[in-house]
Amino acid sequence: MIESERSLTAFERTSSTVLIKKVVFVITYLCNMRCTYCYYGNENLNILSNKAILGKTVMSCEVVEKSLHLFENMGLLARDVLYFHIFGGEPSMFPEIIYCIHKKVNQLTKSRKIALSISTNGYYFSKKFLEVLGKIENVEVTVSIDGPQVVHDNQRKDILGNPTFDRIVSNVKKLVKMRVNNKIRRIVAEVTVTKHTLESGLLRTVEFLRNLGFDDVVLHVVEGVNELKPDVSMYFRNKIELLKVELERLLSSEPPLYSGTVSLIRAVLNPSIRQCDAGRSLVAVTPEGDIYPCQGFVGLEEFRIGNLEDLNSREEFLRNVQRVLRRMGNKLMDPRCAGCAFVRECPKICLASNVLDGRDPYQFSDEYCDVIRKEVEIIHGFLKRLSNNVGERRKVVEGMRRWASGGGSSL
């Protein structure tokens, strides 16, 4: 049996024993900003023009409770640790639903360790929203911010087309103060990488955001907007420059600046076929009660697992999950992955991003693969260097320890 067939058989087998570790609540499609690359307006998804989807724009507390009871009663929720993520639209516009989720997950899951996180554009933090954040223990807040002001304001505008950078930075400072007072666990910056980002430079962008007080930076290449796509060769150079600087930091016992470095090192140290969590240990629930593999597939009917009102048994849920997983496929269905020497050292890859770029979920771009292969080669050389130098190895271990103890780990 070839590698891709073995992998396909494996994920079909594991789909019958789905164990949900993370639930994403997409509580609204409404937003108070109009970013130039928003994937809700993507032509392959186009949620913003879908009246059927927009008909119910804000999640009710009833939907939250029904979804939790459904997953619990079907025996689908992990018994030790559960992650709940609040997504939109813009969640901060509806603090009462955020607080409802906080209450419901804690009522239902008292015997488990809970981690709650929220994604926000950081633009409008009402007094009520900040009060709710202060009541939620151990919360993580991810803020969408695209780096230095000239880049950010070019891409992330309010509904009237006005710049948003100054206001968002002001609100980030409030979050930093809450973290210092132990009201927030950590603050993450999420950057959408476009051609404008590279004009500023990835390294400069990451350093800039860490200096603003963020505990981590997540980088995503823009999806579905070709005119904003970064130049492939420039992106390649920027990613490699960033990785080399990160490794030099570790050799000085300094923690990495962003989680991508940690993911790469872990992937090389622990080789395996890493599949996207969507539909396997992750599901997303929408305001209308639809269930998808993750928030990236919302609005795409072929990837819909079902609705809270229609799923009557665990067996039906698992059959639907298997159907969706078959459609999503896995990375080894791409011949380039199946024949790649680094396939077991490749980090998890978002399948939804491929769909938003107009490809099948398991079809990855050549430029992405080229970057990953080069990064893995560099990590191999780095680890080989460490194997011959005990002193440097100790420094790297200390840098990784500082990453974990300084808020770099997710729980």
Coordinates of C-alpha atoms in Angstrom, one line a residue:
M1 CA 0.0 0.0 0.0
I2 CA 1.5 3.4 -1.0
E3 CA 2.0 6.1 1.7
S4 CA -1.1 8.2 0.6
E5 CA -3.4 5.2 0.7
R6 CA -2.1 4.3 4.2
S7 CA -2.8 7.8 5.4
L8 CA -6.3 7.9 3.8
T9 CA -7.2 4.6 5.5
A10 CA -5.8 5.9 8.8
F11 CA -7.9 9.1 8.9
E12 CA -11.0 7.2 7.8
R13 CA -10.4 4.8 10.8
T14 CA -9.8 7.6 13.3
S15 CA -12.8 9.6 12.1
S16 CA -15.1 7.0 13.8
T17 CA -13.5 7.9 17.1
V18 CA -13.7 11.7 16.9
L19 CA -12.7 13.4 20.1
I20 CA -13.3 17.2 20.1
K21 CA -10.6 19.1 21.9
K22 CA -11.5 22.5 20.5
V23 CA -14.8 24.2 19.8
V24 CA -14.9 27.5 17.8
F25 CA -18.0 29.6 18.4
V26 CA -18.5 31.9 15.4
I27 CA -20.8 34.2 17.3
T28 CA -21.5 36.7 14.5
Y29 CA -20.7 37.7 10.9
L30 CA -21.1 41.4 11.7
C31 CA -18.0 43.5 11.8
N32 CA -17.1 47.2 12.5
M33 CA -14.2 47.1 10.1
R34 CA -13.7 46.6 6.3
C35 CA -10.3 45.0 5.7
T36 CA -9.2 44.9 2.1
Y37 CA -8.6 41.1 2.2
C38 CA -11.4 39.9 4.5
Y39 CA -12.1 36.3 3.5
Y40 CA -15.8 36.6 4.4
G41 CA -16.0 38.6 1.1
N42 CA -13.8 36.0 -0.7
E43 CA -15.4 35.0 -4.1
N44 CA -15.0 31.3 -3.1
L45 CA -16.9 31.9 0.1
N46 CA -18.7 35.3 -0.1
I47 CA -20.5 35.2 3.3
L48 CA -21.0 39.0 3.2
S49 CA -23.4 38.7 0.2
N50 CA -25.1 35.5 1.3
K51 CA -28.5 36.6 2.7
A52 CA -29.4 33.1 3.9
I53 CA -26.3 33.1 6.2
L54 CA -26.6 36.8 7.2
G55 CA -30.3 36.2 8.2
K56 CA -29.2 35.2 11.7
T57 CA -26.2 37.3 12.5
V58 CA -25.6 36.9 16.2
M59 CA -25.4 33.7 18.2
S60 CA -27.9 33.2 21.0
C61 CA -27.0 31.7 24.4
E62 CA -29.4 28.9 23.5
V63 CA -27.2 27.8 20.6
V64 CA -24.2 27.8 22.9
E65 CA -25.9 25.6 25.4
K66 CA -27.4 23.2 22.8
S67 CA -24.1 22.7 21.1
L68 CA -22.3 21.9 24.4
H69 CA -25.0 19.5 25.5
L70 CA -25.0 17.8 22.1
F71 CA -21.3 17.2 22.1
E72 CA -21.2 16.1 25.7
N73 CA -24.2 13.8 25.4
M74 CA -22.7 12.2 22.4
G75 CA -19.5 11.6 24.3
L76 CA -17.5 13.6 21.8
L77 CA -15.7 16.0 24.2
A78 CA -12.2 15.3 25.4
R79 CA -12.1 14.5 29.1
D80 CA -9.0 16.3 30.2
V81 CA -8.4 19.6 28.5
L82 CA -10.9 21.6 26.3
Y83 CA -10.2 24.7 24.3
F84 CA -13.0 27.1 23.3
H85 CA -12.4 29.9 20.9
I86 CA -14.7 32.9 20.2
F87 CA -14.6 34.2 16.6
G88 CA -16.5 36.4 14.2
G89 CA -17.2 38.8 12.5
E90 CA -16.2 41.0 15.5
P91 CA -16.9 39.3 18.8
S92 CA -16.2 42.3 21.0
M93 CA -19.4 43.9 19.7
F94 CA -21.4 41.3 21.7
P95 CA -19.8 40.9 25.2
E96 CA -23.0 39.3 26.6
I97 CA -22.6 36.3 24.3
I98 CA -18.9 36.1 25.3
Y99 CA -19.9 36.0 28.9
C100 CA -22.6 33.4 28.2
I101 CA -20.0 31.1 26.6
H102 CA -17.7 31.6 29.6
K103 CA -20.5 30.6 32.0
K104 CA -21.8 27.7 30.0
V105 CA -18.5 26.0 29.3
N106 CA -17.6 26.2 33.0
Q107 CA -21.0 24.8 34.1
L108 CA -20.7 21.9 31.8
T109 CA -17.0 21.0 32.2
K110 CA -16.1 21.4 35.8
S111 CA -14.0 18.3 35.8
R112 CA -11.8 19.5 32.9
K113 CA -9.2 22.1 32.4
I114 CA -10.6 24.9 30.3
A115 CA -8.8 27.4 28.0
L116 CA -10.9 30.2 26.5
S117 CA -9.6 32.5 23.8
I118 CA -11.1 35.3 21.7
S119 CA -10.2 36.8 18.3
T120 CA -10.8 40.5 17.9
N121 CA -9.8 43.3 15.5
G122 CA -9.1 45.4 18.6
Y123 CA -10.9 48.4 17.3
Y124 CA -13.8 49.0 19.7
F125 CA -13.4 47.9 23.3
S126 CA -16.5 49.0 25.2
K127 CA -16.6 49.2 29.0
K128 CA -18.8 46.1 29.0
F129 CA -16.4 44.1 26.9
L130 CA -13.5 45.0 29.2
E131 CA -15.5 44.1 32.2
V132 CA -16.4 40.7 30.7
L133 CA -12.7 40.0 29.9
G134 CA -11.9 40.8 33.5
K135 CA -14.3 38.2 34.7
I136 CA -13.0 35.4 32.5
E137 CA -10.2 33.5 34.1
N138 CA -7.1 32.5 32.0
V139 CA -8.4 34.0 28.8
E140 CA -6.1 34.5 25.7
V141 CA -6.8 37.4 23.3
T142 CA -5.7 37.4 19.7
V143 CA -5.7 40.8 18.0
S144 CA -5.6 41.2 14.2
I145 CA -2.9 43.8 13.5
D146 CA -0.7 44.0 10.5
G147 CA 2.4 45.5 11.9
P148 CA 3.7 49.1 11.6
Q149 CA 1.1 51.8 11.0
V150 CA 1.8 52.5 7.3
V151 CA 1.1 48.8 6.5
H152 CA -1.8 48.3 8.9
D153 CA -3.7 51.4 7.9
N154 CA -3.4 50.6 4.3
Q155 CA -5.2 47.3 4.8
R156 CA -7.4 47.5 7.9
K157 CA -9.9 50.3 7.8
D158 CA -13.1 51.0 9.6
I159 CA -16.5 50.9 7.9
L160 CA -16.1 54.5 6.7
G161 CA -12.6 53.8 5.3
N162 CA -10.7 55.5 8.1
P163 CA -7.4 54.3 9.5
T164 CA -7.6 52.1 12.7
F165 CA -4.0 51.7 13.9
D166 CA -3.9 54.3 16.7
R167 CA -7.1 53.2 18.2
I168 CA -6.1 49.5 18.2
V169 CA -2.7 50.2 19.7
S170 CA -4.5 52.1 22.5
N171 CA -6.6 49.1 23.2
V172 CA -3.7 46.7 23.1
K173 CA -2.1 48.8 25.9
K174 CA -5.3 48.1 27.9
L175 CA -4.9 44.4 27.3
V176 CA -1.2 44.6 28.4
K177 CA -2.3 46.3 31.6
M178 CA -4.9 43.6 32.2
R179 CA -2.2 40.9 31.6
V180 CA 0.1 42.5 34.1
N181 CA -2.8 42.4 36.6
N182 CA -3.3 38.7 35.8
K183 CA -6.7 39.3 34.1
I184 CA -5.5 38.0 30.8
R185 CA -3.2 34.9 30.2
R186 CA -1.5 36.1 27.0
I187 CA -2.0 38.4 24.0
V188 CA -1.3 37.2 20.5
A189 CA -0.9 39.4 17.3
E190 CA -2.3 37.8 14.1
V191 CA -0.7 39.3 11.0
T192 CA -2.1 38.8 7.5
V193 CA 1.0 38.9 5.2
T194 CA 0.6 40.8 2.0
K195 CA 2.9 42.4 -0.5
H196 CA 2.8 45.5 1.7
T197 CA 4.0 43.5 4.8
L198 CA 7.1 42.5 2.9
E199 CA 7.8 46.1 2.0
S200 CA 8.2 46.6 5.7
G201 CA 9.8 43.2 6.2
L202 CA 8.6 40.2 8.2
L203 CA 11.4 40.4 10.8
R204 CA 10.7 44.1 11.4
T205 CA 7.0 43.4 11.6
V206 CA 7.4 40.6 14.2
E207 CA 9.9 42.7 16.3
F208 CA 7.6 45.7 16.2
L209 CA 4.6 43.7 17.5
R210 CA 6.6 42.0 20.2
N211 CA 7.8 45.5 21.3
L212 CA 4.1 46.6 21.6
G213 CA 3.7 43.9 24.3
F214 CA 2.4 40.9 22.4
D215 CA 3.4 37.5 23.7
D216 CA 3.4 35.8 20.3
V217 CA 2.9 36.6 16.6
V218 CA 1.1 34.4 14.1
L219 CA 1.7 34.9 10.4
H220 CA -0.9 34.0 7.7
V221 CA -0.4 34.7 4.0
V222 CA -3.4 36.6 2.5
E223 CA -5.9 34.2 0.9
G224 CA -7.9 34.7 -2.3
V225 CA -6.9 38.3 -3.1
N226 CA -4.4 38.0 -5.9
E227 CA -3.5 41.7 -6.1
L228 CA -2.3 41.6 -2.5
K229 CA -0.3 38.4 -2.7
P230 CA 3.3 38.8 -1.7
D231 CA 6.0 38.3 -4.3
V232 CA 7.1 34.6 -4.0
S233 CA 10.9 35.3 -4.0
M234 CA 10.6 38.2 -1.6
Y235 CA 8.4 36.1 0.8
F236 CA 10.9 33.3 0.6
R237 CA 13.8 35.6 1.5
N238 CA 11.8 37.2 4.4
K239 CA 10.8 33.8 5.9
I240 CA 14.4 32.5 5.8
E241 CA 15.8 35.7 7.2
L242 CA 13.3 35.5 10.1
L243 CA 14.1 31.9 10.8
K244 CA 17.9 32.5 10.9
V245 CA 17.5 35.4 13.3
E246 CA 15.2 33.2 15.5
L247 CA 17.8 30.5 15.7
E248 CA 20.6 33.0 16.6
R249 CA 18.3 34.1 19.4
L250 CA 18.1 30.6 20.7
L251 CA 21.9 30.3 20.6
S252 CA 22.0 33.2 23.0
S253 CA 19.4 31.6 25.3
E254 CA 16.8 34.0 24.1
P255 CA 13.3 32.7 23.4
P256 CA 11.9 32.8 19.9
L257 CA 9.8 35.8 18.8
Y258 CA 7.0 33.9 17.2
S259 CA 5.4 30.4 17.4
G260 CA 6.3 29.4 13.9
T261 CA 9.9 28.7 14.9
V262 CA 8.8 26.5 17.8
S263 CA 6.4 24.5 15.5
L264 CA 9.2 23.9 12.9
I265 CA 11.7 22.7 15.5
R266 CA 9.1 20.4 17.1
A267 CA 8.1 19.0 13.7
V268 CA 11.7 18.1 12.9
L269 CA 12.4 16.6 16.3
N270 CA 9.1 14.6 16.3
P271 CA 8.5 13.5 12.7
S272 CA 5.0 12.3 11.9
I273 CA 2.2 12.9 9.3
R274 CA 0.6 16.0 10.7
Q275 CA -2.9 16.6 9.5
C276 CA -5.1 19.7 10.0
D277 CA -7.2 19.4 13.2
A278 CA -10.3 20.5 11.4
G279 CA -13.1 17.9 11.7
R280 CA -10.8 15.6 13.7
S281 CA -10.4 17.3 17.0
L282 CA -11.8 20.7 16.1
V283 CA -15.3 21.9 15.1
A284 CA -16.9 25.3 14.6
V285 CA -20.5 26.3 15.5
T286 CA -22.2 29.2 13.7
P287 CA -25.0 31.6 14.9
E288 CA -27.6 29.5 13.1
G289 CA -26.4 26.3 14.7
D290 CA -24.5 24.8 11.8
I291 CA -21.4 22.8 12.5
Y292 CA -18.3 22.9 10.3
P293 CA -14.8 21.4 10.6
C294 CA -13.5 24.8 11.4
Q295 CA -14.3 28.5 11.0
G296 CA -12.5 28.6 7.7
F297 CA -15.1 26.4 6.0
V298 CA -18.1 28.3 7.3
G299 CA -20.5 29.0 4.4
L300 CA -19.3 26.1 2.2
E301 CA -22.2 23.7 2.2
E302 CA -20.2 20.7 1.0
F303 CA -18.1 20.9 4.3
R304 CA -21.1 21.4 6.6
I305 CA -21.3 18.5 9.1
G306 CA -24.9 19.3 10.1
N307 CA -27.1 21.4 12.3
L308 CA -27.8 21.2 16.0
E309 CA -31.5 20.6 15.2
D310 CA -30.8 17.7 12.8
L311 CA -28.1 15.6 14.4
N312 CA -29.9 13.0 16.4
S313 CA -27.2 10.5 17.2
R314 CA -23.5 10.0 17.7
E315 CA -23.5 7.6 14.7
E316 CA -25.1 10.2 12.4
F317 CA -22.6 12.9 13.5
L318 CA -19.6 10.5 12.9
R319 CA -21.0 9.5 9.5
N320 CA -21.2 13.2 8.5
V321 CA -17.7 13.9 9.8
Q322 CA -16.3 11.0 7.7
R323 CA -18.1 12.4 4.6
V324 CA -16.5 15.8 5.2
L325 CA -13.1 14.4 5.9
R326 CA -13.2 12.5 2.7
R327 CA -14.0 15.7 0.8
M328 CA -11.2 17.6 2.7
G329 CA -8.7 14.8 2.0
N330 CA -5.2 14.9 3.5
K331 CA -1.9 16.2 2.5
L332 CA -0.7 12.9 1.1
M333 CA -3.4 13.1 -1.6
D334 CA -1.2 15.7 -3.2
P335 CA 1.5 13.8 -5.1
R336 CA 4.1 16.3 -4.2
C337 CA 3.5 15.7 -0.5
A338 CA 3.5 11.9 -0.9
G339 CA 6.8 12.0 -2.6
C340 CA 8.4 14.7 -0.4
A341 CA 11.4 13.7 1.7
F342 CA 10.3 16.2 4.4
V343 CA 6.6 15.2 4.6
R344 CA 7.0 13.8 8.1
E345 CA 8.7 17.0 9.3
C346 CA 6.1 19.4 7.8
P347 CA 4.0 21.4 10.3
K348 CA 0.2 21.2 10.3
I349 CA -1.2 23.1 7.3
C350 CA -4.5 24.9 7.1
L351 CA -6.7 23.1 4.5
A352 CA -9.3 26.0 4.5
S353 CA -6.7 28.4 3.2
N354 CA -6.3 26.3 0.1
V355 CA -10.0 26.4 -0.6
L356 CA -10.0 30.2 -0.2
D357 CA -7.3 30.3 -2.8
G358 CA -9.5 28.4 -5.2
R359 CA -7.8 25.0 -4.8
D360 CA -8.9 21.6 -3.4
P361 CA -8.2 21.5 0.4
Y362 CA -5.3 19.1 0.0
Q363 CA -3.6 21.0 -2.9
F364 CA -0.8 23.2 -1.6
S365 CA 1.0 26.0 -3.4
D366 CA 4.5 25.4 -4.8
E367 CA 5.8 28.5 -3.1
Y368 CA 4.5 27.3 0.3
C369 CA 6.2 23.9 -0.1
D370 CA 9.5 25.6 -1.3
V371 CA 9.6 27.7 1.9
I372 CA 8.8 24.8 4.2
R373 CA 11.5 22.6 2.6
K374 CA 14.2 25.2 3.0
E375 CA 13.2 25.9 6.6
V376 CA 13.3 22.2 7.5
E377 CA 16.8 22.0 5.9
I378 CA 18.0 24.9 8.0
I379 CA 16.5 23.3 11.1
H380 CA 18.4 20.1 10.3
G381 CA 21.6 21.9 10.0
F382 CA 21.0 23.8 13.2
L383 CA 20.2 20.6 15.2
K384 CA 23.3 18.9 13.7
R385 CA 25.4 21.8 15.0
L386 CA 23.9 21.4 18.4
S387 CA 24.7 17.7 18.5
N388 CA 28.4 18.6 18.5
N389 CA 28.3 21.4 21.0
V390 CA 26.9 20.8 24.5
G391 CA 27.2 24.4 25.5
E392 CA 25.1 25.7 22.6
R393 CA 22.6 22.9 23.2
R394 CA 22.1 24.0 26.8
K395 CA 21.5 27.6 25.6
V396 CA 18.9 26.5 23.1
V397 CA 17.1 24.4 25.8
E398 CA 17.1 27.5 28.0
G399 CA 15.6 29.6 25.2
M400 CA 12.8 27.1 24.6
R401 CA 12.2 26.9 28.3
R402 CA 11.9 30.7 28.5
W403 CA 9.5 30.6 25.5
A404 CA 7.2 28.2 27.4
S405 CA 7.4 29.9 30.8
G406 CA 7.0 33.4 29.2
G407 CA 3.5 32.7 27.8
G408 CA 4.7 31.1 24.5
S409 CA 2.8 27.8 25.2
S410 CA -0.9 27.8 24.5
L411 CA -2.0 26.3 27.8

